[in-house]
Amino acid sequence: MSDLTVKLPGLNLKNPIMPASGCFGFGKEYAQLYDLSQLGAIMIKATTVETRLGNPTPRVAETASGMLNAIGLQNPGLEKVTEQELPWLEKYDVPIIANVAGTTTEDYVEVAKKISQSPNVHALEINISCPNVKQGGITFGTDPDVARELTRAVKEVSAVPVYIKLSPNVTNIVSIAKAVEEGGADGITMINTLLGMRMDTKTGRPIIANITGGLSGPAIKPVALRMVYEVSQHTKLPIIGMGGVTNVDDVIDFLSAGASAVAVGTANFVNPFVCPEIIGQLPERLHELGFDSVEQLVGRSHRL
Amino acid sequence: MIKQERMQVINQQEIAHCIFELTVQGALANEMAEPGQFVHIRVADSFEPLLRRPISVASIDLEASQFTMIYRAEGRGTGLLAEKKPGDTIDVLGPLGHGFPVEEAEKKAYLIGGGIGVPPLYELAKQLNACGIETVHILGFESKQAVFYEDKFRKLGETHIATVDGSHGTQGFVTHILNELPTDFDTYYSCGPTPMLEAVQWAYPQKKGFLSYEQRMGCGIGACFACVCRTTKSETDYIKVCSDGPVFPAGVVIS
């Protein structure tokens, strides 16, 4: 039997598969469908200090092999997440990675400090890459100096290891990765969505009310793979890779490129059982490829 | 309970211009609890189109483990769905959402539908009739070619048709008919375009009503926050059309 376990800062994963933040809410909806304890981890929806109502609708539009979204970090706010959502998830044997977002450094620090103290939060994912909010989000993730300083500030207050979620909407993603490494990050998650848009051909208007949205789904997998491959060559930080993962072979590809674990996003909307299905198929696929463990695959492409 | 199942196509036919009636069979049909619930269908096993399509349920046959959907084939996704033939299987997720509360009607109900909002009212009418409730159907369509199920509704009760171009029934919108009808009903149920729902709500501010809303969806189960609406219940809260709705009591949704 292949060994699916993965050890990462703060995370002893029983397998490398986890739903990506923003695609899984706080788990309640998918808990109606399967036992969440099967998952390697859960990256919960972004939490901000205050309650956020997000952007106007329409918030989603389908594209070729992908989708655009501009939800706008809608969430019930720090207090409700720590008092209602996180305790509810404690009944599952699954580590939680809490996604932290904000408008100012102080916001990030406040959320990181409090949410990292929740008993089932094993790591933070700092969202410096959301393309759908006017302030905060991506503005922290496109300048290496700003990204480094934010990482430092969050690291100082966090009770658990800190992963920084990188944006693909930059010229040089390696420079951002190096900056957050200097800032003391424990790991990297990548990639967030690619900024895009879609028009209504009849009217000429953009379909998404926010004009632009974040592109996700199978269409972005080649970009995500390339970026994981590049970043893994230039930092020592472990990477949780994501971007267009829909099946077990996509997981193999991300591990080969240098990711230590893999998050599944948009595919949950297409097939709500995709995560447990991939977890079920992974041992046999590893065996077919001649590997005994997930860890043997990590960064395989760099050794060839 | 929500299930995902490859259901077998039993029948598919075009019943009006670009309007298709599709019947499928499988255990999932037996999970249907309320008229007005919907299913989320994957129209192709490929990545293109990628997302599922929310389709409303027009009729449920628990004995045969079948249900029937009526949809307009207007885009690539529903176009592919229209190509499915008896014997094919399709990936269905459902039943989803909360439907029309049948038990809220007392003696007489108005069922007001527009276009592709008409189908869920058919199962509702059947269930209300089975409970001894008199139903009056007021249905609006674009034109004569788009009208469907008129005879089926007539068998269940008084039925009025409006068409925008006047090619069948009353010319105009359903509200033109509503203005002429008595208000001796206790409950109304409505499904159709949001401006129509608004107009119906304005027409009967004193009546008990239930409205089924449409919104672009991602997941269909409440996880993605794509289909949210503001609610009159709280300024800092929201409701999701897919999982909190699609049916809401009148006065709850700010559209």
Coordinates of C-alpha atoms in Angstrom, one line a residue:
Chain A
M1 CA 0.0 0.0 0.0
S2 CA 1.4 3.4 -1.0
D3 CA 2.2 5.9 1.7
L4 CA 0.0 8.9 1.2
T5 CA 1.1 10.8 4.2
V6 CA 2.8 14.2 3.9
K7 CA 4.6 16.2 6.7
L8 CA 4.6 19.9 6.3
P9 CA 5.1 22.7 8.8
G10 CA 2.1 22.5 11.2
L11 CA 0.5 19.8 9.1
N12 CA 0.6 16.0 9.4
L13 CA -1.5 15.2 6.4
K14 CA -3.0 11.7 6.0
N15 CA -3.0 12.4 2.3
P16 CA -2.0 15.4 0.1
I17 CA -5.5 16.4 -1.1
M18 CA -7.4 19.3 0.3
P19 CA -10.2 21.6 -1.0
A20 CA -8.9 25.1 -1.9
S21 CA -10.1 28.1 -0.1
G22 CA -13.2 29.8 -1.5
C23 CA -14.4 26.6 -3.2
F24 CA -15.6 24.8 -0.1
G25 CA -17.2 27.4 2.2
F26 CA -16.6 26.3 5.8
G27 CA -17.3 22.7 4.9
K28 CA -20.9 22.5 5.9
E29 CA -22.3 21.9 2.4
Y30 CA -19.9 19.2 1.5
A31 CA -20.3 17.5 4.9
Q32 CA -23.8 16.6 3.7
L33 CA -22.2 14.6 0.9
Y34 CA -19.2 12.8 2.5
D35 CA -17.1 12.5 5.7
L36 CA -14.8 15.5 5.8
S37 CA -12.3 13.4 7.9
Q38 CA -11.2 11.7 4.6
L39 CA -9.5 14.9 3.5
G40 CA -5.9 15.7 4.0
A41 CA -6.8 19.2 5.2
I42 CA -9.4 21.9 4.5
M43 CA -8.6 25.4 3.4
I44 CA -11.6 27.3 4.7
K45 CA -13.0 30.4 3.0
A46 CA -11.1 33.7 3.5
T47 CA -11.8 35.4 6.8
T48 CA -11.6 39.2 7.3
V49 CA -12.0 41.2 10.5
E50 CA -15.4 42.5 9.6
T51 CA -18.4 40.8 8.0
R52 CA -18.2 41.2 4.2
L53 CA -21.1 41.1 1.8
G54 CA -18.8 40.8 -1.3
N55 CA -19.5 42.0 -4.8
P56 CA -22.7 42.5 -6.7
T57 CA -24.1 39.6 -8.9
P58 CA -23.5 38.1 -11.4
R59 CA -20.4 36.9 -9.7
V60 CA -19.6 33.9 -11.9
A61 CA -19.3 33.3 -15.6
E62 CA -18.3 30.2 -17.5
T63 CA -15.3 30.3 -19.8
A64 CA -13.6 27.7 -22.1
S65 CA -12.6 24.9 -19.6
G66 CA -12.8 27.3 -16.8
M67 CA -14.8 29.9 -14.9
L68 CA -14.5 33.5 -13.8
N69 CA -15.5 34.5 -10.3
A70 CA -15.7 37.8 -8.4
I71 CA -17.2 36.8 -5.1
G72 CA -15.3 39.5 -3.3
L73 CA -14.2 37.7 -0.1
Q74 CA -17.8 37.4 1.3
N75 CA -17.6 36.0 4.7
P76 CA -19.3 36.3 8.1
G77 CA -16.2 38.0 9.8
L78 CA -13.6 36.9 12.3
E79 CA -15.9 36.7 15.3
K80 CA -18.5 34.4 13.7
V81 CA -15.8 32.3 12.0
T82 CA -14.0 31.6 15.3
E83 CA -17.2 31.2 17.4
Q84 CA -19.4 29.3 15.0
E85 CA -17.7 27.9 11.9
L86 CA -14.4 26.5 13.4
P87 CA -15.9 24.8 16.5
W88 CA -18.4 23.1 14.2
L89 CA -15.5 21.6 12.2
E90 CA -13.9 20.2 15.3
K91 CA -15.9 17.0 15.1
Y92 CA -13.9 16.0 12.0
D93 CA -10.4 14.6 12.2
V94 CA -9.0 17.0 9.7
P95 CA -6.5 19.9 10.0
I96 CA -7.8 23.3 9.1
I97 CA -5.8 25.9 7.1
A98 CA -7.4 29.2 7.8
N99 CA -7.3 31.7 4.9
V100 CA -6.7 35.2 6.2
A101 CA -7.5 38.4 4.2
G102 CA -7.6 42.1 5.0
T103 CA -7.5 45.7 3.8
T104 CA -4.5 46.8 5.9
T105 CA -1.6 45.1 7.6
E106 CA -3.4 45.6 10.9
D107 CA -6.4 43.7 9.6
Y108 CA -4.2 40.7 8.6
V109 CA -2.5 40.8 12.0
E110 CA -5.7 40.9 13.9
V111 CA -7.3 38.0 12.0
A112 CA -4.1 35.9 12.0
K113 CA -3.6 36.4 15.8
K114 CA -7.0 35.3 16.8
I115 CA -7.8 32.6 14.2
S116 CA -4.5 30.9 14.7
Q117 CA -5.5 30.2 18.3
S118 CA -8.4 28.1 17.3
P119 CA -7.7 24.5 18.4
N120 CA -8.3 22.9 15.0
V121 CA -6.4 25.6 12.9
H122 CA -3.0 24.0 12.2
A123 CA -1.8 26.6 9.7
L124 CA -2.7 29.9 8.1
E125 CA -2.9 30.7 4.5
I126 CA -2.3 34.5 4.0
N127 CA -4.3 35.7 1.0
I128 CA -2.2 38.4 -0.6
S129 CA -3.6 37.5 -4.0
C130 CA -7.3 37.9 -4.3
P131 CA -7.9 39.8 -7.6
N132 CA -11.5 40.7 -6.7
V133 CA -11.3 43.3 -4.0
K134 CA -10.3 46.9 -4.5
Q135 CA -8.1 47.3 -1.4
G136 CA -5.9 44.7 0.2
G137 CA -5.8 41.3 -1.5
I138 CA -3.6 41.4 -4.5
T139 CA -2.1 44.8 -3.7
F140 CA -0.1 43.0 -1.0
G141 CA 1.0 40.3 -3.3
T142 CA 2.5 42.1 -6.3
D143 CA 5.3 44.1 -4.6
P144 CA 8.1 41.9 -3.0
D145 CA 8.8 44.4 -0.3
V146 CA 5.2 44.7 0.8
A147 CA 4.8 41.0 0.7
R148 CA 7.9 40.5 2.8
E149 CA 6.8 43.0 5.5
L150 CA 3.3 41.6 5.7
T151 CA 4.7 38.1 6.1
R152 CA 6.9 39.3 9.0
A153 CA 4.0 41.1 10.7
V154 CA 1.8 38.0 10.5
K155 CA 4.5 35.6 11.5
E156 CA 5.1 37.6 14.7
V157 CA 1.6 37.1 15.9
S158 CA 0.6 33.7 14.5
A159 CA 0.4 30.7 16.8
V160 CA 0.7 28.3 13.9
P161 CA 2.9 28.1 10.7
V162 CA 2.2 30.6 8.0
Y163 CA 1.8 29.9 4.3
I164 CA 1.5 32.7 1.8
K165 CA -0.8 32.4 -1.1
L166 CA 0.8 33.8 -4.2
S167 CA -0.8 35.5 -7.1
P168 CA -0.1 34.5 -10.7
N169 CA -0.8 38.1 -11.8
V170 CA 2.8 39.3 -11.5
T171 CA 5.7 39.5 -13.9
N172 CA 8.1 37.6 -11.7
I173 CA 6.5 35.2 -9.2
V174 CA 9.9 33.9 -8.0
S175 CA 10.8 37.4 -6.6
I176 CA 7.6 37.4 -4.6
A177 CA 8.3 33.8 -3.4
K178 CA 11.8 34.8 -2.3
A179 CA 10.5 37.8 -0.5
V180 CA 8.0 35.9 1.6
E181 CA 10.7 33.4 2.4
E182 CA 12.9 36.2 3.7
G183 CA 9.9 37.4 5.7
G184 CA 9.8 34.1 7.5
A185 CA 7.0 32.2 5.7
D186 CA 6.8 28.5 6.5
G187 CA 5.3 27.6 3.1
I188 CA 3.7 28.8 -0.1
T189 CA 0.4 28.0 -1.6
M190 CA 0.0 28.8 -5.3
I191 CA -1.6 29.9 -7.4
N192 CA -4.6 32.1 -6.9
T193 CA -6.8 32.9 -9.9
L194 CA -5.7 34.8 -13.0
L195 CA -7.4 38.1 -13.6
G196 CA -9.7 37.9 -16.6
M197 CA -13.0 39.0 -18.1
R198 CA -15.8 37.8 -20.4
M199 CA -18.1 39.9 -22.5
D200 CA -21.8 39.4 -23.3
T201 CA -21.4 39.3 -27.1
K202 CA -24.9 40.6 -27.8
T203 CA -24.7 43.7 -25.5
G204 CA -20.9 44.3 -25.3
R205 CA -21.1 44.4 -21.6
P206 CA -18.8 42.4 -19.3
I207 CA -20.9 39.5 -17.7
I208 CA -19.3 39.8 -14.3
A209 CA -20.8 42.8 -12.4
N210 CA -17.3 43.6 -11.0
I211 CA -16.2 43.8 -14.7
T212 CA -13.2 41.5 -14.1
G213 CA -13.0 38.2 -12.2
G214 CA -10.5 35.5 -11.3
L215 CA -10.1 32.7 -13.8
S216 CA -9.9 29.2 -12.5
G217 CA -10.5 25.6 -13.7
P218 CA -8.6 23.3 -16.0
A219 CA -7.7 26.2 -18.3
I220 CA -5.2 27.6 -15.9
K221 CA -3.4 24.3 -15.0
P222 CA -0.4 24.9 -17.4
V223 CA 0.2 28.3 -15.9
A224 CA 0.0 27.0 -12.3
L225 CA 2.3 24.0 -13.1
R226 CA 4.9 26.3 -14.7
M227 CA 4.8 28.6 -11.7
V228 CA 5.1 25.8 -9.1
Y229 CA 8.0 24.4 -11.2
E230 CA 9.8 27.8 -11.2
V231 CA 9.2 28.7 -7.6
S232 CA 10.2 25.2 -6.2
Q233 CA 13.6 25.7 -7.9
H234 CA 14.3 29.0 -6.2
T235 CA 13.0 28.6 -2.6
K236 CA 13.3 25.9 0.1
L237 CA 9.8 26.5 1.2
P238 CA 7.3 23.7 0.8
I239 CA 4.5 24.4 -1.8
I240 CA 0.9 23.5 -1.7
G241 CA 0.0 23.6 -5.4
M242 CA -3.3 24.4 -7.0
G243 CA -4.8 25.6 -10.2
G244 CA -7.0 23.5 -12.4
V245 CA -6.7 20.2 -10.6
T246 CA -9.6 17.9 -11.6
N247 CA -8.2 14.4 -11.4
V248 CA -5.5 12.1 -9.9
D249 CA -3.1 12.7 -12.8
D250 CA -3.3 16.4 -12.2
V251 CA -2.2 15.7 -8.7
I252 CA 0.7 13.6 -9.9
D253 CA 1.7 16.5 -12.2
F254 CA 1.7 19.1 -9.4
L255 CA 3.8 16.8 -7.1
S256 CA 6.2 16.2 -10.0
A257 CA 6.6 19.9 -10.6
G258 CA 7.5 20.4 -6.9
A259 CA 4.4 20.7 -4.9
S260 CA 4.3 18.7 -1.6
A261 CA 0.5 18.7 -1.4
V262 CA -2.3 19.7 -3.8
A263 CA -5.5 21.7 -3.4
V264 CA -8.6 21.2 -5.5
G265 CA -10.7 24.2 -6.3
T266 CA -13.2 24.7 -9.1
A267 CA -13.5 21.0 -9.7
N268 CA -15.5 20.7 -6.5
F269 CA -18.3 22.6 -8.2
V270 CA -18.3 20.3 -11.2
N271 CA -18.0 17.1 -9.1
P272 CA -18.6 17.6 -5.4
F273 CA -17.1 14.2 -4.7
V274 CA -13.8 15.0 -6.5
C275 CA -11.6 15.2 -3.4
P276 CA -12.5 11.8 -1.9
E277 CA -12.4 10.3 -5.4
I278 CA -8.9 11.5 -6.0
I279 CA -7.8 10.3 -2.6
G280 CA -9.3 6.8 -3.4
Q281 CA -7.5 6.6 -6.7
L282 CA -4.1 7.9 -5.6
P283 CA -2.6 4.7 -4.1
E284 CA -3.2 2.7 -7.3
R285 CA -2.0 5.5 -9.5
L286 CA 1.2 5.8 -7.5
H287 CA 1.7 2.1 -7.7
E288 CA 1.2 2.1 -11.4
L289 CA 3.9 4.8 -11.8
G290 CA 6.3 2.8 -9.6
F291 CA 6.2 4.9 -6.5
D292 CA 5.7 3.8 -2.9
S293 CA 4.9 7.1 -1.4
V294 CA 3.7 10.6 -2.3
E295 CA 6.9 12.1 -0.9
Q296 CA 8.9 10.2 -3.6
L297 CA 7.1 12.1 -6.3
V298 CA 7.6 15.6 -4.9
G299 CA 9.9 17.5 -7.3
R300 CA 10.4 14.5 -9.6
S301 CA 10.7 16.7 -12.7
H302 CA 13.8 18.5 -11.2
R303 CA 15.7 15.2 -10.8
L304 CA 15.2 13.9 -14.4
Chain B
M1 CA -30.6 13.8 0.8
I2 CA -28.5 15.1 -2.0
K3 CA -27.2 12.4 -4.4
Q4 CA -25.1 12.4 -7.5
E5 CA -26.2 9.7 -9.9
R6 CA -25.9 8.8 -13.6
M7 CA -29.6 8.8 -14.4
Q8 CA -31.0 7.1 -17.5
V9 CA -32.8 9.1 -20.1
I10 CA -36.3 7.7 -20.6
N11 CA -37.7 10.3 -23.0
Q12 CA -36.8 13.6 -24.6
Q13 CA -38.8 15.7 -26.9
E14 CA -39.2 19.3 -28.1
I15 CA -42.6 20.5 -26.8
A16 CA -42.4 24.1 -28.0
H17 CA -39.9 26.2 -29.9
C18 CA -36.5 25.4 -28.3
I19 CA -38.3 24.1 -25.2
F20 CA -37.4 20.5 -24.3
E21 CA -39.1 18.0 -22.0
L22 CA -36.6 15.4 -20.6
T23 CA -37.6 12.5 -18.4
V24 CA -34.9 10.6 -16.4
Q25 CA -35.0 7.6 -14.1
G26 CA -32.9 6.6 -11.1
A27 CA -32.9 6.4 -7.3
L28 CA -32.3 10.1 -7.1
A29 CA -35.9 10.7 -8.1
N30 CA -37.1 9.2 -4.9
E31 CA -35.2 11.9 -2.9
M32 CA -37.5 14.6 -4.4
A33 CA -39.4 16.1 -1.5
E34 CA -40.9 19.4 -2.7
P35 CA -42.1 20.9 -6.0
G36 CA -39.7 23.8 -6.9
Q37 CA -36.5 22.0 -6.0
F38 CA -34.0 21.7 -8.8
V39 CA -31.2 19.5 -10.1
H40 CA -27.7 20.4 -11.3
I41 CA -26.7 18.6 -14.5
R42 CA -23.4 18.0 -16.1
V43 CA -24.2 18.1 -19.8
A44 CA -20.9 16.6 -21.0
D45 CA -18.1 14.5 -19.5
S46 CA -15.5 16.9 -20.9
F47 CA -14.1 20.2 -19.5
E48 CA -16.1 22.2 -22.1
P49 CA -18.6 23.3 -21.0
L50 CA -17.2 22.9 -17.5
L51 CA -20.0 23.9 -15.0
R52 CA -23.2 22.1 -14.3
R53 CA -26.5 23.5 -15.4
P54 CA -29.3 24.2 -12.8
I55 CA -32.6 22.8 -14.2
S56 CA -36.0 22.9 -12.5
V57 CA -38.1 19.8 -12.0
A58 CA -41.6 19.9 -13.7
S59 CA -43.0 16.6 -12.6
I60 CA -42.1 13.8 -10.2
D61 CA -43.2 10.1 -10.5
L62 CA -42.0 8.4 -7.3
E63 CA -43.5 5.1 -8.3
A64 CA -41.5 4.9 -11.4
S65 CA -38.4 6.6 -9.9
Q66 CA -38.6 9.2 -12.6
F67 CA -38.8 12.9 -12.9
T68 CA -39.3 15.3 -15.8
M69 CA -37.5 18.5 -16.5
I70 CA -38.5 21.3 -19.0
Y71 CA -35.7 23.6 -20.2
R72 CA -35.0 26.0 -22.9
A73 CA -32.1 25.0 -25.2
E74 CA -30.6 28.3 -25.8
G75 CA -26.8 28.0 -25.1
R76 CA -24.1 25.5 -25.6
G77 CA -24.8 23.6 -22.4
T78 CA -28.5 23.2 -22.8
G79 CA -28.0 22.5 -26.5
L80 CA -25.8 19.5 -25.6
L81 CA -28.4 18.4 -23.1
A82 CA -31.1 18.5 -25.8
E83 CA -29.0 15.9 -27.8
K84 CA -29.4 13.2 -25.1
K85 CA -31.5 10.3 -26.3
P86 CA -33.4 7.5 -24.5
G87 CA -30.9 5.0 -23.1
D88 CA -28.2 7.7 -22.6
T89 CA -27.1 8.5 -19.1
I90 CA -26.5 11.9 -17.6
D91 CA -24.7 13.0 -14.4
V92 CA -27.3 14.6 -12.1
L93 CA -26.8 16.2 -8.7
G94 CA -29.9 16.7 -6.6
P95 CA -32.4 17.4 -5.4
L96 CA -31.2 20.8 -4.5
G97 CA -32.7 23.7 -2.6
H98 CA -36.0 24.4 -0.9
G99 CA -39.1 24.3 -3.0
F100 CA -42.7 25.6 -2.7
P101 CA -44.4 24.8 0.6
V102 CA -47.6 23.0 -0.4
E103 CA -49.0 23.1 3.1
E104 CA -49.2 26.9 3.2
A105 CA -52.2 27.0 0.9
E106 CA -55.6 26.8 2.5
K107 CA -58.4 26.7 -0.1
K108 CA -57.4 28.4 -3.3
A109 CA -54.0 29.3 -4.8
Y110 CA -52.8 31.4 -7.7
L111 CA -49.8 29.9 -9.6
I112 CA -48.1 32.6 -11.6
G113 CA -45.4 31.7 -14.0
G114 CA -43.3 33.2 -16.8
G115 CA -41.4 31.4 -19.6
I116 CA -39.1 28.8 -18.2
G117 CA -40.4 29.6 -14.7
V118 CA -43.6 27.7 -15.6
P119 CA -42.3 24.1 -15.3
P120 CA -42.0 23.8 -11.5
L121 CA -45.5 25.1 -11.1
Y122 CA -46.8 22.0 -12.8
E123 CA -45.7 19.6 -10.1
L124 CA -46.8 22.2 -7.6
A125 CA -50.3 22.3 -9.1
K126 CA -50.5 18.5 -9.1
Q127 CA -49.6 18.3 -5.4
L128 CA -51.9 21.2 -4.4
N129 CA -54.8 19.5 -6.3
A130 CA -54.0 16.3 -4.5
C131 CA -54.4 18.1 -1.2
G132 CA -57.8 19.5 -2.3
I133 CA -56.6 23.0 -3.1
E134 CA -58.1 24.8 -6.0
T135 CA -55.4 26.2 -8.3
V136 CA -55.7 29.0 -10.8
H137 CA -52.8 29.2 -13.3
I138 CA -51.7 32.4 -14.9
L139 CA -48.8 31.7 -17.3
G140 CA -46.9 34.1 -19.5
F141 CA -44.8 33.3 -22.6
E142 CA -43.1 35.2 -25.4
S143 CA -45.3 34.0 -28.2
K144 CA -47.6 31.2 -29.3
Q145 CA -44.6 29.0 -30.4
A146 CA -43.2 29.2 -26.9
V147 CA -46.4 28.0 -25.1
F148 CA -46.2 24.5 -23.5
Y149 CA -48.3 22.4 -21.0
E150 CA -51.4 24.6 -21.5
D151 CA -53.7 21.5 -21.7
K152 CA -52.0 19.8 -18.8
F153 CA -52.6 22.9 -16.6
R154 CA -56.2 23.2 -17.8
K155 CA -56.8 19.7 -16.5
L156 CA -55.8 20.8 -13.1
G157 CA -57.7 24.1 -12.9
E158 CA -58.6 27.4 -14.4
T159 CA -55.8 28.5 -16.7
H160 CA -55.0 31.8 -18.3
I161 CA -52.3 32.4 -20.9
A162 CA -50.6 35.7 -21.8
T163 CA -48.1 36.2 -24.7
V164 CA -46.0 39.2 -25.1
D165 CA -46.8 39.5 -28.9
G166 CA -50.4 38.6 -28.4
S167 CA -50.2 35.5 -30.7
H168 CA -52.0 33.4 -28.1
G169 CA -54.2 34.3 -25.1
T170 CA -54.1 37.8 -23.7
Q171 CA -51.6 40.2 -25.2
G172 CA -49.0 41.4 -22.6
F173 CA -47.6 40.1 -19.3
V174 CA -49.2 37.9 -16.6
T175 CA -49.8 41.1 -14.7
H176 CA -52.4 42.2 -17.3
I177 CA -54.3 39.1 -16.5
L178 CA -53.9 39.4 -12.7
N179 CA -55.5 42.9 -12.9
E180 CA -58.7 41.3 -14.3
L181 CA -58.9 38.4 -11.9
P182 CA -60.6 38.4 -8.5
T183 CA -58.5 38.3 -5.4
D184 CA -60.4 35.5 -3.7
F185 CA -57.4 33.3 -3.2
D186 CA -55.3 32.8 0.0
T187 CA -51.8 32.0 -1.3
Y188 CA -49.9 32.7 -4.4
Y189 CA -46.8 30.9 -5.8
S190 CA -44.7 32.4 -8.6
C191 CA -41.7 31.5 -10.7
G192 CA -40.2 33.4 -13.5
P193 CA -38.0 36.4 -14.4
T194 CA -37.2 38.7 -11.4
P195 CA -39.1 41.7 -12.8
M196 CA -42.2 39.5 -13.0
L197 CA -41.7 38.3 -9.4
E198 CA -41.4 41.9 -8.3
A199 CA -44.6 42.9 -10.1
V200 CA -46.5 39.9 -8.6
Q201 CA -45.3 40.8 -5.2
W202 CA -46.5 44.5 -5.7
A203 CA -49.8 43.3 -6.9
Y204 CA -50.7 41.3 -3.7
P205 CA -49.0 43.0 -0.8
Q206 CA -51.5 41.6 1.6
K207 CA -51.4 38.0 0.5
K208 CA -49.3 35.1 1.5
G209 CA -46.9 34.4 -1.4
F210 CA -43.9 32.3 -2.3
L211 CA -41.4 33.3 -5.1
S212 CA -38.8 31.2 -6.8
Y213 CA -35.7 33.2 -7.8
E214 CA -33.1 32.7 -10.5
Q215 CA -29.4 33.5 -10.2
R216 CA -26.1 32.4 -11.8
M217 CA -24.8 29.5 -9.8
G218 CA -21.4 27.9 -9.4
C219 CA -21.7 24.9 -7.1
G220 CA -25.5 24.6 -6.5
I221 CA -25.1 23.5 -2.9
G222 CA -24.2 26.7 -1.1
A223 CA -20.5 26.6 -0.9
C224 CA -19.3 29.1 -3.6
F225 CA -21.4 32.2 -2.7
A226 CA -22.0 33.0 -6.3
C227 CA -25.8 33.2 -6.2
V228 CA -26.3 35.4 -3.1
C229 CA -29.1 38.0 -2.7
R230 CA -29.5 40.7 -0.1
T231 CA -32.3 40.0 2.4
T232 CA -34.8 42.3 4.1
K233 CA -34.2 40.3 7.4
S234 CA -30.8 41.9 8.0
E235 CA -28.5 44.5 6.5
T236 CA -25.4 42.5 7.2
D237 CA -26.6 39.2 6.0
Y238 CA -27.3 37.5 2.7
I239 CA -29.2 34.5 1.4
K240 CA -28.1 32.0 -1.2
V241 CA -30.6 31.2 -4.0
C242 CA -29.3 27.7 -4.4
S243 CA -29.4 26.4 -0.9
D244 CA -31.6 28.8 1.1
G245 CA -34.0 29.1 -1.9
P246 CA -34.7 29.1 -4.7
V247 CA -38.2 29.6 -3.2
F248 CA -38.5 32.4 -0.6
P249 CA -41.6 33.8 1.1
A250 CA -42.6 37.1 -0.5
G251 CA -40.8 40.1 1.0
V252 CA -37.6 38.4 1.9
V253 CA -35.4 38.9 -1.1
I254 CA -34.1 42.4 -2.1
S255 CA -33.8 42.0 -5.9

